[in-house]
Coordinates of C-alpha atoms and ligand atoms in Angstrom, one line a residue:
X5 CA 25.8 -3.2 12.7
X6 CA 25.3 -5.5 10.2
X7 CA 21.9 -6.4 11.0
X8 CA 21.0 -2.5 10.7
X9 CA 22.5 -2.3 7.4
X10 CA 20.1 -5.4 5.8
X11 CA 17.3 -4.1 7.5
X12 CA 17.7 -1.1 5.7
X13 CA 18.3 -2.6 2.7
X14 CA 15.4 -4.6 3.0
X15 CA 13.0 -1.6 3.8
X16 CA 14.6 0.3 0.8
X17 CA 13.9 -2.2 -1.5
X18 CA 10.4 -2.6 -0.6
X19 CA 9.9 1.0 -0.8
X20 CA 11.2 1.3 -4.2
X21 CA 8.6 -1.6 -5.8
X22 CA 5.8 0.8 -6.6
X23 CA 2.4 -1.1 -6.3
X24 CA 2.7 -0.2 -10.0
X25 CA 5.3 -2.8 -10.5
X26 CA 3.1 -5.4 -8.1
X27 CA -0.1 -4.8 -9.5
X28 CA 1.2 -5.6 -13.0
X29 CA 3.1 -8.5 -12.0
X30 CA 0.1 -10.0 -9.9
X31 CA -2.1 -9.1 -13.1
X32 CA -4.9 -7.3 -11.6
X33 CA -5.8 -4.3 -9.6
X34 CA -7.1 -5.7 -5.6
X35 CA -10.1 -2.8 -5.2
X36 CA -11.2 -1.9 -1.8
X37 CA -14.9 -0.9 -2.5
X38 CA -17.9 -0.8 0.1
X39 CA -20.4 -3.7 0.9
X40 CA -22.6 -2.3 -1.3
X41 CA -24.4 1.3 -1.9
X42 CA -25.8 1.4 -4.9
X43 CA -24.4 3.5 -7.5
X44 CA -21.0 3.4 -5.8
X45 CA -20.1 0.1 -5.3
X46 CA -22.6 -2.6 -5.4
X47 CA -22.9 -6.2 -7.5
X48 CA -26.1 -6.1 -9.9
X49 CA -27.8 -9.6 -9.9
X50 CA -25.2 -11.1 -11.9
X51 CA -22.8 -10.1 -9.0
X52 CA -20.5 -8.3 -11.7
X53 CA -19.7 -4.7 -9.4
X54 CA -20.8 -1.6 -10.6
X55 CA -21.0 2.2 -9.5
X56 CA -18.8 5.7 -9.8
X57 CA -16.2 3.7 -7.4
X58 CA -16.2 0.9 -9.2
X59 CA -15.5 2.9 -12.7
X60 CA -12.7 4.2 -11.0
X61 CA -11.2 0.9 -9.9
X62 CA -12.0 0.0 -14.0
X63 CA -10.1 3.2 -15.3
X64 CA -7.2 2.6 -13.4
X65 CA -7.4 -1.2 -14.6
X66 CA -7.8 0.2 -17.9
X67 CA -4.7 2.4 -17.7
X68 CA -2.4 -0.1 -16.1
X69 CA -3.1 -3.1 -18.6
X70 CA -5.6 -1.5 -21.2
X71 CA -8.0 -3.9 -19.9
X72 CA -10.7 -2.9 -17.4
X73 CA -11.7 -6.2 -16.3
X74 CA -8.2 -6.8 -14.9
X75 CA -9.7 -6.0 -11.0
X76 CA -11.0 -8.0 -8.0
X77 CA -13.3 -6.3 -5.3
X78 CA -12.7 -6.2 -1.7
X79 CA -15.9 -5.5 0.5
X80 CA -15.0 -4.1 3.1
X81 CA -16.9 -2.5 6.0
X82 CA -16.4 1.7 7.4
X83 CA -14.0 -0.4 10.2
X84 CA -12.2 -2.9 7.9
X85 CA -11.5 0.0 5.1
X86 CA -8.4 1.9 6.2
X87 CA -6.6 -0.9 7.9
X88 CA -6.7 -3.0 4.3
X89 CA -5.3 -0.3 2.6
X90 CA -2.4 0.2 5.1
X91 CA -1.6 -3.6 5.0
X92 CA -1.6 -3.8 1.5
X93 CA -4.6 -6.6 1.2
X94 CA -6.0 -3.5 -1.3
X95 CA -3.8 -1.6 -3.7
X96 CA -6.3 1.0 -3.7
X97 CA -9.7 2.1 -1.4
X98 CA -12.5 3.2 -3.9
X99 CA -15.2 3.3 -1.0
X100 CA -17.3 6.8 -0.6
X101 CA -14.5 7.5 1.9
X102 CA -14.1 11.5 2.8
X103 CA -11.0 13.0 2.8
X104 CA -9.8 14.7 6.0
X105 CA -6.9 15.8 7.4
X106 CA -6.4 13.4 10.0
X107 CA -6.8 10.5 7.8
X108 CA -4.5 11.7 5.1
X109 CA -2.0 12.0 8.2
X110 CA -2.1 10.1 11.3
X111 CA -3.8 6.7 8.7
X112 CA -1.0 7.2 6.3
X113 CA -3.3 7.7 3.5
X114 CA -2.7 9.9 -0.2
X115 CA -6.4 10.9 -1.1
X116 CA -6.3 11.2 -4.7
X117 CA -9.2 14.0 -5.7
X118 CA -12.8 13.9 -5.3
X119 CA -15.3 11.9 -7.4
X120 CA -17.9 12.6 -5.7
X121 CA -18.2 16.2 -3.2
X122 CA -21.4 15.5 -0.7
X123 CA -22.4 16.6 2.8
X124 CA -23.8 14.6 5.5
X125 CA -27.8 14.4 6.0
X126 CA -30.5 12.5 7.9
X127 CA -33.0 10.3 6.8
X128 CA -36.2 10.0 8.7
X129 CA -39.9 8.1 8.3
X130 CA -42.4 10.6 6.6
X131 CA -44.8 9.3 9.6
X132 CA -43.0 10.8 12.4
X133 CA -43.6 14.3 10.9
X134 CA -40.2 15.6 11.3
X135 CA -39.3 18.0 8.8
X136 CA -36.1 19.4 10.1
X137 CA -32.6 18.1 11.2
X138 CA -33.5 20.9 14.1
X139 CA -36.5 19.3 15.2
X140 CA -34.1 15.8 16.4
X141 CA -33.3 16.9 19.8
X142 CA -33.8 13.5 21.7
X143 CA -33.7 11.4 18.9
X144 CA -32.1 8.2 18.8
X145 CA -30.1 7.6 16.1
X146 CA -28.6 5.3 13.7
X147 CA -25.4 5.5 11.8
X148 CA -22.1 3.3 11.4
X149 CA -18.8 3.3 13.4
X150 CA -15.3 4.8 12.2
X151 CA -16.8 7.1 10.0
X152 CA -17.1 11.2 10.1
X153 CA -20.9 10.8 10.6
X154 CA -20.2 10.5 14.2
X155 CA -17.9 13.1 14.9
X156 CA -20.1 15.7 13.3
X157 CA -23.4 14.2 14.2
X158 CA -22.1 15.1 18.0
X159 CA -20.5 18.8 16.5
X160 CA -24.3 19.5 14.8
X161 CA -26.1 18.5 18.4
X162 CA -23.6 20.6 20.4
X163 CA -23.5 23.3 18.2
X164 CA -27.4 23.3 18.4
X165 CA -27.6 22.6 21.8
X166 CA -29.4 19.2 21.4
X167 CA -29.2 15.7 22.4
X168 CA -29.2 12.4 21.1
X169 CA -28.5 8.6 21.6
X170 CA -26.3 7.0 19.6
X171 CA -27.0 3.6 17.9
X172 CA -23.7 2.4 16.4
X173 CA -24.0 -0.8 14.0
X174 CA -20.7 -1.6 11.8
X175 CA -22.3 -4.1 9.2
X176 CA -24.8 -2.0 6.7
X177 CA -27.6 -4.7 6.6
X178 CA -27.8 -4.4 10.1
X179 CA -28.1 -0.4 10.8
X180 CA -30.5 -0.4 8.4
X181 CA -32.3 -3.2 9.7
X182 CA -32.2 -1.6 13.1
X183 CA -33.4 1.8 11.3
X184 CA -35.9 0.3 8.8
X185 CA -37.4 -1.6 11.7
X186 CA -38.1 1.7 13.7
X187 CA -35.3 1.1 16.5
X188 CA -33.9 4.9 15.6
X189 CA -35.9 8.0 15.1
X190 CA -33.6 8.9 12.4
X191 CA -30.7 7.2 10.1
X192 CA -27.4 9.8 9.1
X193 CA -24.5 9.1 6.6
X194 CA -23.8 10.9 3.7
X195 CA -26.5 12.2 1.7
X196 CA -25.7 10.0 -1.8
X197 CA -25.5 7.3 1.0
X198 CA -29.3 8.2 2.6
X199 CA -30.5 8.6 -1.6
X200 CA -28.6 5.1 -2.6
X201 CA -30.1 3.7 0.3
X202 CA -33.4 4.7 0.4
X203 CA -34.5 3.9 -3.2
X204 CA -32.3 -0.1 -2.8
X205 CA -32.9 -1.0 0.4
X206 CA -35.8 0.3 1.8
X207 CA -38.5 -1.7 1.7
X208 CA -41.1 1.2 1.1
X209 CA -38.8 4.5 0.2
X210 CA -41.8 6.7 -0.4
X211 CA -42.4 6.2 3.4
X212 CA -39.1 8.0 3.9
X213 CA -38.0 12.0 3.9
X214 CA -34.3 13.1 3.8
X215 CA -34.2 16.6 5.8
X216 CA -33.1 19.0 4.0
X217 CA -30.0 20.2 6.4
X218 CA -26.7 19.0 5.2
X219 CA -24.5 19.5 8.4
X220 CA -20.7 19.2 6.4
X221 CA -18.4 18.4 4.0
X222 CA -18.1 15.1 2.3
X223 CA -15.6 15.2 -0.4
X224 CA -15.5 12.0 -0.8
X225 CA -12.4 10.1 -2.9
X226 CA -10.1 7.3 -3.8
X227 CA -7.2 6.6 -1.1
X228 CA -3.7 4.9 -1.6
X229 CA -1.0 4.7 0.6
X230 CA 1.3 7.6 1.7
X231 CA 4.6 6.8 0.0
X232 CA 4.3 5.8 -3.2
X233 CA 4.4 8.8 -5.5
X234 CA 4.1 6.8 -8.8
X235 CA 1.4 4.5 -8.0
X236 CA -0.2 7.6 -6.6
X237 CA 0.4 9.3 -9.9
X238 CA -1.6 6.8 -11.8
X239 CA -4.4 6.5 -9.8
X240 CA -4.6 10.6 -9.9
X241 CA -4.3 11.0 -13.3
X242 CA -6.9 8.3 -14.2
X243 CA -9.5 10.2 -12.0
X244 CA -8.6 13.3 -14.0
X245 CA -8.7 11.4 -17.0
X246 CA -12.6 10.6 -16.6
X247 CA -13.3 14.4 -15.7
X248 CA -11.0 16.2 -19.1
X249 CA -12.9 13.1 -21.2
X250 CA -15.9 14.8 -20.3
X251 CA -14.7 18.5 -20.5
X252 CA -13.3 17.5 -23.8
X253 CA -16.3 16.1 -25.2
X254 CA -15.0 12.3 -25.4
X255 CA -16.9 9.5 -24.8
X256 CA -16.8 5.7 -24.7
X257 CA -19.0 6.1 -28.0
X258 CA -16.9 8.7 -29.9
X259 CA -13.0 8.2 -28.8
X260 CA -12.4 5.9 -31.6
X261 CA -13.7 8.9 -34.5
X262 CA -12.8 11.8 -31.9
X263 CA -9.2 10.6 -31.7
X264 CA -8.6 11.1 -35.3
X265 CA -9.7 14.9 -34.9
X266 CA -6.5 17.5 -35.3
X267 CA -7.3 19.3 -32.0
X268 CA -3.9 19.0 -30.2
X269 CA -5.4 18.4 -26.7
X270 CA -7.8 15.3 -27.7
X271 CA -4.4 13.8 -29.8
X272 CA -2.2 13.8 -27.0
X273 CA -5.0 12.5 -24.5
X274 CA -5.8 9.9 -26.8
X275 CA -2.1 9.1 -27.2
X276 CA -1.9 10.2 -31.2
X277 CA 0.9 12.7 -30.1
X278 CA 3.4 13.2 -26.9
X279 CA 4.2 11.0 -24.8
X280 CA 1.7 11.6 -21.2
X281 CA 1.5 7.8 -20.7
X282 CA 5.5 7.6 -20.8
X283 CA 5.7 9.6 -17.9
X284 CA 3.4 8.1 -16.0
X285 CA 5.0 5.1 -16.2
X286 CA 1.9 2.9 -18.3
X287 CA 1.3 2.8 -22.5
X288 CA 0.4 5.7 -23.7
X289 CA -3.0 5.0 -25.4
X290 CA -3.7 4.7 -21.2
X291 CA -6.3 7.4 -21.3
X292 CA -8.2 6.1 -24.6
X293 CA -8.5 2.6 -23.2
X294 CA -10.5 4.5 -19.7
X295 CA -12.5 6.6 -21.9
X296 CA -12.9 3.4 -24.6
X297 CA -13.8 1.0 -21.9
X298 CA -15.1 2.7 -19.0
X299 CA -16.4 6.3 -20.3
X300 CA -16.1 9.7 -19.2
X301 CA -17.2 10.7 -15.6
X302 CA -20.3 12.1 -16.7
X303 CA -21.1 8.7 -18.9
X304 CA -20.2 6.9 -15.3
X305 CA -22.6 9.3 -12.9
X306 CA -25.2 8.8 -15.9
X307 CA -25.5 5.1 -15.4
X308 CA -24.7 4.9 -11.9
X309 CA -26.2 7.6 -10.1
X310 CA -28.7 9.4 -12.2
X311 CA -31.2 6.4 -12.8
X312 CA -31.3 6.4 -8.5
X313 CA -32.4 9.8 -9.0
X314 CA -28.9 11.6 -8.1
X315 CA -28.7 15.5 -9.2
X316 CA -25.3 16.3 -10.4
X317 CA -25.1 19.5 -8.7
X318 CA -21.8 20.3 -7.0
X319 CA -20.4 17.0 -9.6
X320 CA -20.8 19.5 -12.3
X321 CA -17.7 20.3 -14.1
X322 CA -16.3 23.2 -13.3
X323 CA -17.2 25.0 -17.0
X324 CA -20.8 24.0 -15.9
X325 CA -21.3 25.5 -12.1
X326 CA -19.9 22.4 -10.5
X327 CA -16.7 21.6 -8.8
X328 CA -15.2 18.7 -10.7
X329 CA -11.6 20.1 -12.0
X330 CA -9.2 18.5 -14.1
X331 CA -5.4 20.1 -14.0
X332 CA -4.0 20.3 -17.3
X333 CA -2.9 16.6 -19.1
X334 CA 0.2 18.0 -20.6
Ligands
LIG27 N1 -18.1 9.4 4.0 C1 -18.1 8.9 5.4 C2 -19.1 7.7 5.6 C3 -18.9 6.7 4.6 C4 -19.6 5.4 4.9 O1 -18.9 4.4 5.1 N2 -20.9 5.3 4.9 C5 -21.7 4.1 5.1 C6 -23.1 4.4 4.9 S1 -23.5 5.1 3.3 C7 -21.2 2.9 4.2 O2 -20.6 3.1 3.2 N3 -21.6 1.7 4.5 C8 -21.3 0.6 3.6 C9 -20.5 -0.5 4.2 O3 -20.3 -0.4 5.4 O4 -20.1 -1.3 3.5 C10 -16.7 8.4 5.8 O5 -15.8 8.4 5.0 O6 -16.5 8.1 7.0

């Protein structure tokens, strides 16, 4: 009896130390990022990361200790990602990971938005003279394991009646080795991953076409763990934070002269007036240091994405024909 009651005890308390409290009392953020697609998550020749992940790993940096450089990077592969979360090696997974119901169940995972809504697509050389997704019946093809690439690469096939053989590879360099060397007809992951991919790593990308057919959703967003509402909080909020930045016409340039302005809304996100940061449990200037030191999310996708020649498309706000949707911070 006891025993019970200090096992329980024990299991309380663990519950009730938020990662919040960890995070600031290791002194940085752990970030669980991939092993590198450019624009995401990848280390530019210095090795410092950068990307639209990465920025999100910053802003929550930024909002925890008003200092964005207060992270370390995990790489981790499509297989290593989820378990690292759930044993706490990563306080947070930042990885062009889609959110889907089974995940945010049975892995014990809180998805905390979208920064990025794709679709899946396939990536073929321009000398086989395939130019549709349709035209794959037979194909072998290339893609990485524990993702949802495979399960709806097999849904598209059966739902089109077609076949195809399967070549699984978990570590990046080596699927698109395999692909790049012409051991697959065809290479499928998400379509930012095919565009990321093509213009880094291939060693020729005008020799390769991505077929037009996107064959599902990909909303793809930062994880935590299930069961930590405030830490979950803080991560949401700084996602949100990036997107009403934007819709509010603040940026890393003009925050410092915006935040003197007498509209209501950009005094209480810049923490002038009210008391948002309070209640999130970090200082309340926690949305002017993201803005201040990592931008807004269309300054991020601007550096990151649009210089690999990403459209923002769907990643419009949602004032401009996109998606992207900040509730109110208030
Ligand atoms: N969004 C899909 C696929 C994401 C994914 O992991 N894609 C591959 C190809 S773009 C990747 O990130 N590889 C990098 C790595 O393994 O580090 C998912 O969540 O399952």
């Amino acid at each position: 009896m006891k025993k019970c009651v200090l096992l329980f005890f024990i299991a309380s308390s663990a519950a009730a130390q938020s990662t919040l409290d960890s995070v600031r009392s290791k002194g940085y953020l752990q970030c669980g990022v991939s092993t590198g697609i450019a624009g995401f998550s990848q280390p530019d020749s210095r090795g410092v990361w950068r990307g639209i992940d990465v920025d999100l790993c910053r802003a929550v940096a930024a909002a925890v200790f008003g200092d964005a450089t207060k992270v370390r990077y995990t790489p981790l592969t499509t297989q290593q990602r989820f378990t690292a979360l759930q044993s706490g090696e990563v306080d947070l997974l930042a990885r062009n990971t889609t959110w889907t119901l089974s995940r945010d169940t049975s892995l014990g995972l809180n998805f905390v938005g979208v920064n990025y809504y794709d679709g899946q697509g396939f990536m073929v050389p321009k000398k086989a003279n395939v130019r549709s997704a349709k035209q794959l019946n037979g194909a072998t093809i290339c893609l990485q394991p524990g993702t949802t690439t495979e399960l709806n690469l097999a849904d598209y096939f059966r739902a089109n009646n077609m076949k195809f053989k399967p070549v699984v590879i978990e570590k990046l360099e080596e699927v698109l080795n395999a692909y790049f060397a012409g051991r697959c007809d065809a290479f499928t992951t998400d379509h930012s991953g095919l565009v990321a991919l093509r213009a880094s790593r291939a060693p020729k990308p005008d020799e390769h076409l991505i077929l037009p057919e996107i064959i599902s959703k990909e909303p793809l967003g930062p994880a935590v763990r299930h069961g930590d509402d405030r830490w979950f909080d803080v991560v949401k909020w700084s996602l949100f934070a990036m997107l009403e930045a934007e819709e509010l016409g603040l940026s890393s340039g003009n925050i410092d002269a915006q935040a003197k302005s007498p509209n209501p809304a950009i005094q209480r996100f810049a923490g002038a007036s009210g008391d948002l940061g309070t209640l999130l449990g970090v200082d309340n200037k926690w949305a002017y240091q993201i803005v201040k030191q990592v931008g807004n999310y269309g300054e991020s996708f601007d550096a990151n994405l649009k210089p690999l020649g990403f459209e923002r498309g769907l990643n419009r706000l949602w004032n401009q024909g996109g998606l992207m949707y900040a509730p109110p911070l208030r």
